[in-house]
Amino acid sequence: GDSVTQTEGLVTLTKGLPVMLNCTYQTTYSPFLFWYVQHLNEAPKLLLKSSTDNKRTEHQGFYATLHKSSSSFHLQKSSVQLSDSALYFCALSDRTGNYKYVFGAGTRLKVIA
Amino acid sequence: EAAVTQSPRNKVAVTGGKVTLSCNQTNNHNNMYWYRQDTGHGLRLIHYSYGAGSTEKGDIPDGYKASRPSQENFSLILELATPSQTSVYFCASGDRQNTLYFGAGTRLSVL
């Protein structure tokens, strides 16, 4: 079946440093890939979305590139801020009309001063 | 702004009791979803719906029922609640571009 793998459970960084959160996936179809962010005691909300191979998508200083050759959609930011501390989920869905989603387990990013 | 409202926000139930979690969306989205969130498991899909009158089983449907009486409302029903169903439950609606809009969540404790 379809799956999304996020290898890091917790990433702790000092503010101002760059970050990359890993996301790889397995699917038999051509998917949409997403990053959702969940701040403490809040609902998850969309951060980034892509379906185009090798095209960089950016929002709020975060960026990701879908690479179908390696089935990856890593999330990056050049300089993290304290407010970036949150839980980040990678997810995929298909485009056939069955809008079932598959989420990764999530990566908690903790930014310290 | 898309709006998904869940009620109640917090619920304490007894083992064997019936629990109904409600979700209302004003986005006019066809697709709606129920997830549970547990540490180490991320978001797991319980049930989803393509529109009024439809419900589909997700990845972990056992012990749960769903009801979609209208475009706006999607309920999750635990007929016989168990302590293993203690969790945070999120409802979401999905637009045509596959973006999900989540409610604020319901924290359920089954004692």
PDB file of C-alpha atoms in Angstrom:
ATOM      1  CA  GLY A   1       0.000   0.000   0.000  1.00  0.00           C
ATOM      2  CA  ASP A   2       0.860   3.659  -0.099  1.00  0.00           C
ATOM      3  CA  SER A   3       3.178   5.013   2.572  1.00  0.00           C
ATOM      4  CA  VAL A   4       4.991   8.142   3.691  1.00  0.00           C
ATOM      5  CA  THR A   5       8.177   7.957   5.744  1.00  0.00           C
ATOM      6  CA  GLN A   6       9.571  10.711   7.896  1.00  0.00           C
ATOM      7  CA  THR A   7      12.823   9.490   9.388  1.00  0.00           C
ATOM      8  CA  GLU A   8      13.287  12.066  12.148  1.00  0.00           C
ATOM      9  CA  GLY A   9      10.976  12.109  15.118  1.00  0.00           C
ATOM     10  CA  LEU A  10      12.545  15.162  16.725  1.00  0.00           C
ATOM     11  CA  VAL A  11      14.893  17.796  15.316  1.00  0.00           C
ATOM     12  CA  THR A  12      16.381  20.359  17.692  1.00  0.00           C
ATOM     13  CA  LEU A  13      18.139  23.390  16.218  1.00  0.00           C
ATOM     14  CA  THR A  14      19.457  26.750  17.280  1.00  0.00           C
ATOM     15  CA  LYS A  15      17.649  29.683  15.661  1.00  0.00           C
ATOM     16  CA  GLY A  16      19.250  31.006  12.525  1.00  0.00           C
ATOM     17  CA  LEU A  17      20.467  27.602  11.349  1.00  0.00           C
ATOM     18  CA  PRO A  18      19.175  25.811   8.240  1.00  0.00           C
ATOM     19  CA  VAL A  19      16.891  22.806   8.488  1.00  0.00           C
ATOM     20  CA  MET A  20      15.884  19.917   6.268  1.00  0.00           C
ATOM     21  CA  LEU A  21      13.087  17.544   7.268  1.00  0.00           C
ATOM     22  CA  ASN A  22      13.068  14.321   5.298  1.00  0.00           C
ATOM     23  CA  CYS A  23      10.073  12.868   3.507  1.00  0.00           C
ATOM     24  CA  THR A  24      10.011   9.871   1.187  1.00  0.00           C
ATOM     25  CA  TYR A  25       6.996   8.076  -0.160  1.00  0.00           C
ATOM     26  CA  GLN A  26       5.806   4.952  -1.912  1.00  0.00           C
ATOM     27  CA  THR A  27       2.868   4.872  -4.253  1.00  0.00           C
ATOM     28  CA  THR A  28       1.854   3.361  -7.564  1.00  0.00           C
ATOM     29  CA  TYR A  29       0.194   6.511  -8.892  1.00  0.00           C
ATOM     30  CA  SER A  30       1.258  10.087  -9.610  1.00  0.00           C
ATOM     31  CA  PRO A  31       0.534  11.863  -6.339  1.00  0.00           C
ATOM     32  CA  PHE A  32       0.067  15.236  -4.757  1.00  0.00           C
ATOM     33  CA  LEU A  33       2.620  15.759  -1.980  1.00  0.00           C
ATOM     34  CA  PHE A  34       1.947  18.048   0.979  1.00  0.00           C
ATOM     35  CA  TRP A  35       3.569  19.464   4.072  1.00  0.00           C
ATOM     36  CA  TYR A  36       1.247  20.364   6.947  1.00  0.00           C
ATOM     37  CA  VAL A  37       2.351  22.211  10.071  1.00  0.00           C
ATOM     38  CA  GLN A  38       0.750  21.887  13.506  1.00  0.00           C
ATOM     39  CA  HIS A  39       1.643  24.327  16.247  1.00  0.00           C
ATOM     40  CA  LEU A  40       1.059  23.347  19.854  1.00  0.00           C
ATOM     41  CA  ASN A  41      -2.629  22.849  20.671  1.00  0.00           C
ATOM     42  CA  GLU A  42      -3.671  23.946  17.191  1.00  0.00           C
ATOM     43  CA  ALA A  43      -5.070  22.180  14.139  1.00  0.00           C
ATOM     44  CA  PRO A  44      -2.785  21.109  11.296  1.00  0.00           C
ATOM     45  CA  LYS A  45      -2.748  23.514   8.377  1.00  0.00           C
ATOM     46  CA  LEU A  46      -1.277  23.405   4.898  1.00  0.00           C
ATOM     47  CA  LEU A  47       2.266  24.692   4.484  1.00  0.00           C
ATOM     48  CA  LEU A  48       3.258  23.476   1.005  1.00  0.00           C
ATOM     49  CA  LYS A  49       1.831  21.424  -1.823  1.00  0.00           C
ATOM     50  CA  SER A  50       3.236  20.060  -5.085  1.00  0.00           C
ATOM     51  CA  SER A  51       2.487  17.707  -7.908  1.00  0.00           C
ATOM     52  CA  THR A  52       5.091  18.867 -10.424  1.00  0.00           C
ATOM     53  CA  ASP A  53       8.331  16.963 -10.725  1.00  0.00           C
ATOM     54  CA  ASN A  54      11.529  18.926 -10.039  1.00  0.00           C
ATOM     55  CA  LYS A  55       9.716  22.194  -9.339  1.00  0.00           C
ATOM     56  CA  ARG A  56      10.494  24.087  -6.126  1.00  0.00           C
ATOM     57  CA  THR A  57       7.488  25.214  -4.089  1.00  0.00           C
ATOM     58  CA  GLU A  58       7.869  27.940  -1.458  1.00  0.00           C
ATOM     59  CA  HIS A  59       5.759  29.427   1.334  1.00  0.00           C
ATOM     60  CA  GLN A  60       6.606  31.444   4.444  1.00  0.00           C
ATOM     61  CA  GLY A  61      10.331  30.860   3.937  1.00  0.00           C
ATOM     62  CA  PHE A  62       9.948  27.096   3.673  1.00  0.00           C
ATOM     63  CA  TYR A  63      10.548  25.286   0.405  1.00  0.00           C
ATOM     64  CA  ALA A  64      10.419  21.792  -1.016  1.00  0.00           C
ATOM     65  CA  THR A  65      11.018  20.113  -4.369  1.00  0.00           C
ATOM     66  CA  LEU A  66       9.201  17.001  -5.485  1.00  0.00           C
ATOM     67  CA  HIS A  67      11.645  14.486  -6.929  1.00  0.00           C
ATOM     68  CA  LYS A  68       9.786  11.566  -8.437  1.00  0.00           C
ATOM     69  CA  SER A  69      13.018   9.785  -9.343  1.00  0.00           C
ATOM     70  CA  SER A  70      13.860   9.414  -5.660  1.00  0.00           C
ATOM     71  CA  SER A  71      10.267   9.589  -4.330  1.00  0.00           C
ATOM     72  CA  SER A  72      11.192  12.458  -2.039  1.00  0.00           C
ATOM     73  CA  PHE A  73       9.708  15.774  -0.924  1.00  0.00           C
ATOM     74  CA  HIS A  74      12.068  17.151   1.744  1.00  0.00           C
ATOM     75  CA  LEU A  75      11.154  20.361   3.558  1.00  0.00           C
ATOM     76  CA  GLN A  76      13.837  23.019   3.938  1.00  0.00           C
ATOM     77  CA  LYS A  77      14.352  26.452   5.395  1.00  0.00           C
ATOM     78  CA  SER A  78      17.547  28.479   5.293  1.00  0.00           C
ATOM     79  CA  SER A  79      17.212  30.060   8.728  1.00  0.00           C
ATOM     80  CA  VAL A  80      14.813  28.758  11.371  1.00  0.00           C
ATOM     81  CA  GLN A  81      13.049  30.991  13.874  1.00  0.00           C
ATOM     82  CA  LEU A  82      11.658  30.268  17.328  1.00  0.00           C
ATOM     83  CA  SER A  83       8.149  30.474  15.861  1.00  0.00           C
ATOM     84  CA  ASP A  84       8.933  27.555  13.538  1.00  0.00           C
ATOM     85  CA  SER A  85       8.794  25.166  16.486  1.00  0.00           C
ATOM     86  CA  ALA A  86       5.958  22.820  15.571  1.00  0.00           C
ATOM     87  CA  LEU A  87       5.021  19.356  14.342  1.00  0.00           C
ATOM     88  CA  TYR A  88       5.459  18.893  10.594  1.00  0.00           C
ATOM     89  CA  PHE A  89       3.605  16.235   8.626  1.00  0.00           C
ATOM     90  CA  CYS A  90       4.370  15.053   5.124  1.00  0.00           C
ATOM     91  CA  ALA A  91       1.395  13.576   3.255  1.00  0.00           C
ATOM     92  CA  LEU A  92       0.347  12.284  -0.127  1.00  0.00           C
ATOM     93  CA  SER A  93      -2.914  11.874  -1.972  1.00  0.00           C
ATOM     94  CA  ASP A  94      -3.859  10.607  -5.371  1.00  0.00           C
ATOM     95  CA  ARG A  95      -5.476  12.551  -8.172  1.00  0.00           C
ATOM     96  CA  THR A  96      -7.902   9.990  -9.465  1.00  0.00           C
ATOM     97  CA  GLY A  97     -10.914  11.234  -7.569  1.00  0.00           C
ATOM     98  CA  ASN A  98     -10.273   9.069  -4.530  1.00  0.00           C
ATOM     99  CA  TYR A  99      -9.117  11.742  -2.134  1.00  0.00           C
ATOM    100  CA  LYS A 100      -7.799   9.447   0.528  1.00  0.00           C
ATOM    101  CA  TYR A 101      -4.712  10.846   2.202  1.00  0.00           C
ATOM    102  CA  VAL A 102      -1.693   9.118   3.710  1.00  0.00           C
ATOM    103  CA  PHE A 103       0.237  10.979   6.409  1.00  0.00           C
ATOM    104  CA  GLY A 104       3.725  10.389   7.709  1.00  0.00           C
ATOM    105  CA  ALA A 105       4.273  10.019  11.454  1.00  0.00           C
ATOM    106  CA  GLY A 106       5.424  13.622  11.748  1.00  0.00           C
ATOM    107  CA  THR A 107       8.646  15.382  12.719  1.00  0.00           C
ATOM    108  CA  ARG A 108       8.755  17.689  15.688  1.00  0.00           C
ATOM    109  CA  LEU A 109      10.992  20.703  15.108  1.00  0.00           C
ATOM    110  CA  LYS A 110      12.217  22.435  18.245  1.00  0.00           C
ATOM    111  CA  VAL A 111      14.056  25.710  17.768  1.00  0.00           C
ATOM    112  CA  ILE A 112      16.075  27.020  20.686  1.00  0.00           C
ATOM    113  CA  ALA A 113      17.605  30.421  21.290  1.00  0.00           C
TER     114      ALA A 113
ATOM    115  CA  GLU B   1     -11.501  31.623   5.278  1.00  0.00           C
ATOM    116  CA  ALA B   2     -12.509  27.979   5.304  1.00  0.00           C
ATOM    117  CA  ALA B   3     -14.227  26.943   8.507  1.00  0.00           C
ATOM    118  CA  VAL B   4     -14.509  23.554  10.155  1.00  0.00           C
ATOM    119  CA  THR B   5     -16.048  23.439  13.606  1.00  0.00           C
ATOM    120  CA  GLN B   6     -15.880  20.460  15.953  1.00  0.00           C
ATOM    121  CA  SER B   7     -17.873  19.790  19.072  1.00  0.00           C
ATOM    122  CA  PRO B   8     -17.301  19.074  21.847  1.00  0.00           C
ATOM    123  CA  ARG B   9     -13.725  20.265  22.251  1.00  0.00           C
ATOM    124  CA  ASN B  10     -13.180  18.017  25.238  1.00  0.00           C
ATOM    125  CA  LYS B  11     -15.053  14.900  26.289  1.00  0.00           C
ATOM    126  CA  VAL B  12     -14.728  12.414  29.108  1.00  0.00           C
ATOM    127  CA  ALA B  13     -16.633   9.184  28.561  1.00  0.00           C
ATOM    128  CA  VAL B  14     -17.041   5.929  30.446  1.00  0.00           C
ATOM    129  CA  THR B  15     -16.062   2.560  29.057  1.00  0.00           C
ATOM    130  CA  GLY B  16     -18.990   1.023  27.201  1.00  0.00           C
ATOM    131  CA  GLY B  17     -20.760   4.325  26.746  1.00  0.00           C
ATOM    132  CA  LYS B  18     -21.782   5.894  23.462  1.00  0.00           C
ATOM    133  CA  VAL B  19     -19.892   8.931  22.192  1.00  0.00           C
ATOM    134  CA  THR B  20     -20.770  11.162  19.250  1.00  0.00           C
ATOM    135  CA  LEU B  21     -18.289  13.666  17.880  1.00  0.00           C
ATOM    136  CA  SER B  22     -19.746  16.303  15.589  1.00  0.00           C
ATOM    137  CA  CYS B  23     -18.217  18.255  12.746  1.00  0.00           C
ATOM    138  CA  ASN B  24     -19.666  21.109  10.707  1.00  0.00           C
ATOM    139  CA  GLN B  25     -18.080  22.791   7.693  1.00  0.00           C
ATOM    140  CA  THR B  26     -19.134  25.951   5.898  1.00  0.00           C
ATOM    141  CA  ASN B  27     -16.770  25.421   2.946  1.00  0.00           C
ATOM    142  CA  ASN B  28     -19.212  23.511   0.772  1.00  0.00           C
ATOM    143  CA  HIS B  29     -16.565  20.835   0.265  1.00  0.00           C
ATOM    144  CA  ASN B  30     -17.721  17.424  -0.861  1.00  0.00           C
ATOM    145  CA  ASN B  31     -15.026  15.477   0.958  1.00  0.00           C
ATOM    146  CA  MET B  32     -14.816  15.181   4.716  1.00  0.00           C
ATOM    147  CA  TYR B  33     -12.542  13.129   6.946  1.00  0.00           C
ATOM    148  CA  TRP B  34     -12.131  11.904  10.511  1.00  0.00           C
ATOM    149  CA  TYR B  35      -8.603  11.322  11.844  1.00  0.00           C
ATOM    150  CA  ARG B  36      -7.191  10.422  15.205  1.00  0.00           C
ATOM    151  CA  GLN B  37      -3.825  11.668  16.373  1.00  0.00           C
ATOM    152  CA  ASP B  38      -1.635   9.692  18.758  1.00  0.00           C
ATOM    153  CA  THR B  39       1.994  10.261  19.595  1.00  0.00           C
ATOM    154  CA  GLY B  40       4.212   8.236  17.283  1.00  0.00           C
ATOM    155  CA  HIS B  41       1.405   7.475  14.833  1.00  0.00           C
ATOM    156  CA  GLY B  42       0.742  10.818  13.246  1.00  0.00           C
ATOM    157  CA  LEU B  43      -2.716  11.220  11.749  1.00  0.00           C
ATOM    158  CA  ARG B  44      -4.637   8.037  11.022  1.00  0.00           C
ATOM    159  CA  LEU B  45      -7.753   7.989   8.881  1.00  0.00           C
ATOM    160  CA  ILE B  46     -10.848   6.515  10.485  1.00  0.00           C
ATOM    161  CA  HIS B  47     -13.667   7.310   8.040  1.00  0.00           C
ATOM    162  CA  TYR B  48     -14.218   9.648   5.148  1.00  0.00           C
ATOM    163  CA  SER B  49     -17.059  10.806   2.949  1.00  0.00           C
ATOM    164  CA  TYR B  50     -17.494  11.994  -0.624  1.00  0.00           C
ATOM    165  CA  GLY B  51     -20.751  13.766   0.044  1.00  0.00           C
ATOM    166  CA  ALA B  52     -24.097  13.655   1.802  1.00  0.00           C
ATOM    167  CA  GLY B  53     -25.215  10.095   2.438  1.00  0.00           C
ATOM    168  CA  SER B  54     -21.818   8.528   1.778  1.00  0.00           C
ATOM    169  CA  THR B  55     -19.332   7.112   4.253  1.00  0.00           C
ATOM    170  CA  GLU B  56     -16.195   5.100   3.537  1.00  0.00           C
ATOM    171  CA  LYS B  57     -13.885   3.144   5.809  1.00  0.00           C
ATOM    172  CA  GLY B  58     -10.435   4.504   6.306  1.00  0.00           C
ATOM    173  CA  ASP B  59      -7.389   2.716   7.640  1.00  0.00           C
ATOM    174  CA  ILE B  60      -8.580   2.135  11.230  1.00  0.00           C
ATOM    175  CA  PRO B  61     -12.405   1.967  11.158  1.00  0.00           C
ATOM    176  CA  ASP B  62     -12.929  -0.767  13.770  1.00  0.00           C
ATOM    177  CA  GLY B  63     -14.982   0.461  16.711  1.00  0.00           C
ATOM    178  CA  TYR B  64     -16.158   3.568  14.863  1.00  0.00           C
ATOM    179  CA  LYS B  65     -19.140   4.491  12.730  1.00  0.00           C
ATOM    180  CA  ALA B  66     -19.665   7.612  10.671  1.00  0.00           C
ATOM    181  CA  SER B  67     -22.675   9.535   9.458  1.00  0.00           C
ATOM    182  CA  ARG B  68     -22.940  12.236   6.775  1.00  0.00           C
ATOM    183  CA  PRO B  69     -26.544  13.447   6.828  1.00  0.00           C
ATOM    184  CA  SER B  70     -25.814  16.619   4.895  1.00  0.00           C
ATOM    185  CA  GLN B  71     -23.060  18.402   2.983  1.00  0.00           C
ATOM    186  CA  GLU B  72     -22.186  20.382   6.104  1.00  0.00           C
ATOM    187  CA  ASN B  73     -22.228  17.735   8.835  1.00  0.00           C
ATOM    188  CA  PHE B  74     -20.112  14.649   9.432  1.00  0.00           C
ATOM    189  CA  SER B  75     -20.294  12.754  12.728  1.00  0.00           C
ATOM    190  CA  LEU B  76     -18.094  10.090  14.269  1.00  0.00           C
ATOM    191  CA  ILE B  77     -19.837   7.610  16.550  1.00  0.00           C
ATOM    192  CA  LEU B  78     -18.301   5.322  19.126  1.00  0.00           C
ATOM    193  CA  GLU B  79     -21.091   2.918  20.058  1.00  0.00           C
ATOM    194  CA  LEU B  80     -19.140   1.205  22.853  1.00  0.00           C
ATOM    195  CA  ALA B  81     -16.228   3.386  23.864  1.00  0.00           C
ATOM    196  CA  THR B  82     -13.023   1.729  25.084  1.00  0.00           C
ATOM    197  CA  PRO B  83      -9.932   3.206  26.787  1.00  0.00           C
ATOM    198  CA  SER B  84      -7.911   2.497  23.608  1.00  0.00           C
ATOM    199  CA  GLN B  85     -10.028   5.138  21.874  1.00  0.00           C
ATOM    200  CA  THR B  86      -8.631   7.838  24.130  1.00  0.00           C
ATOM    201  CA  SER B  87      -7.083  10.237  21.636  1.00  0.00           C
ATOM    202  CA  VAL B  88      -7.349  13.571  19.887  1.00  0.00           C
ATOM    203  CA  TYR B  89      -9.780  13.493  16.969  1.00  0.00           C
ATOM    204  CA  PHE B  90      -9.631  15.844  14.008  1.00  0.00           C
ATOM    205  CA  CYS B  91     -12.272  16.452  11.404  1.00  0.00           C
ATOM    206  CA  ALA B  92     -11.283  17.929   8.047  1.00  0.00           C
ATOM    207  CA  SER B  93     -12.872  18.962   4.786  1.00  0.00           C
ATOM    208  CA  GLY B  94     -11.048  18.794   1.458  1.00  0.00           C
ATOM    209  CA  ASP B  95     -11.258  21.110  -1.525  1.00  0.00           C
ATOM    210  CA  ARG B  96     -10.896  20.258  -5.220  1.00  0.00           C
ATOM    211  CA  GLN B  97      -7.156  20.916  -5.071  1.00  0.00           C
ATOM    212  CA  ASN B  98      -6.850  18.273  -2.342  1.00  0.00           C
ATOM    213  CA  THR B  99      -6.050  20.733   0.412  1.00  0.00           C
ATOM    214  CA  LEU B 100      -7.406  19.680   3.800  1.00  0.00           C
ATOM    215  CA  TYR B 101      -8.899  22.164   6.274  1.00  0.00           C
ATOM    216  CA  PHE B 102      -8.894  20.873   9.817  1.00  0.00           C
ATOM    217  CA  GLY B 103     -11.096  21.629  12.776  1.00  0.00           C
ATOM    218  CA  ALA B 104      -9.588  22.502  16.147  1.00  0.00           C
ATOM    219  CA  GLY B 105      -9.808  18.927  17.389  1.00  0.00           C
ATOM    220  CA  THR B 106     -11.643  17.020  20.123  1.00  0.00           C
ATOM    221  CA  ARG B 107      -9.736  15.596  23.047  1.00  0.00           C
ATOM    222  CA  LEU B 108     -11.495  12.389  24.142  1.00  0.00           C
ATOM    223  CA  SER B 109     -10.703  10.492  27.318  1.00  0.00           C
ATOM    224  CA  VAL B 110     -12.376   7.136  27.912  1.00  0.00           C
ATOM    225  CA  LEU B 111     -12.135   6.017  31.513  1.00  0.00           C
TER     226      LEU B 111
END
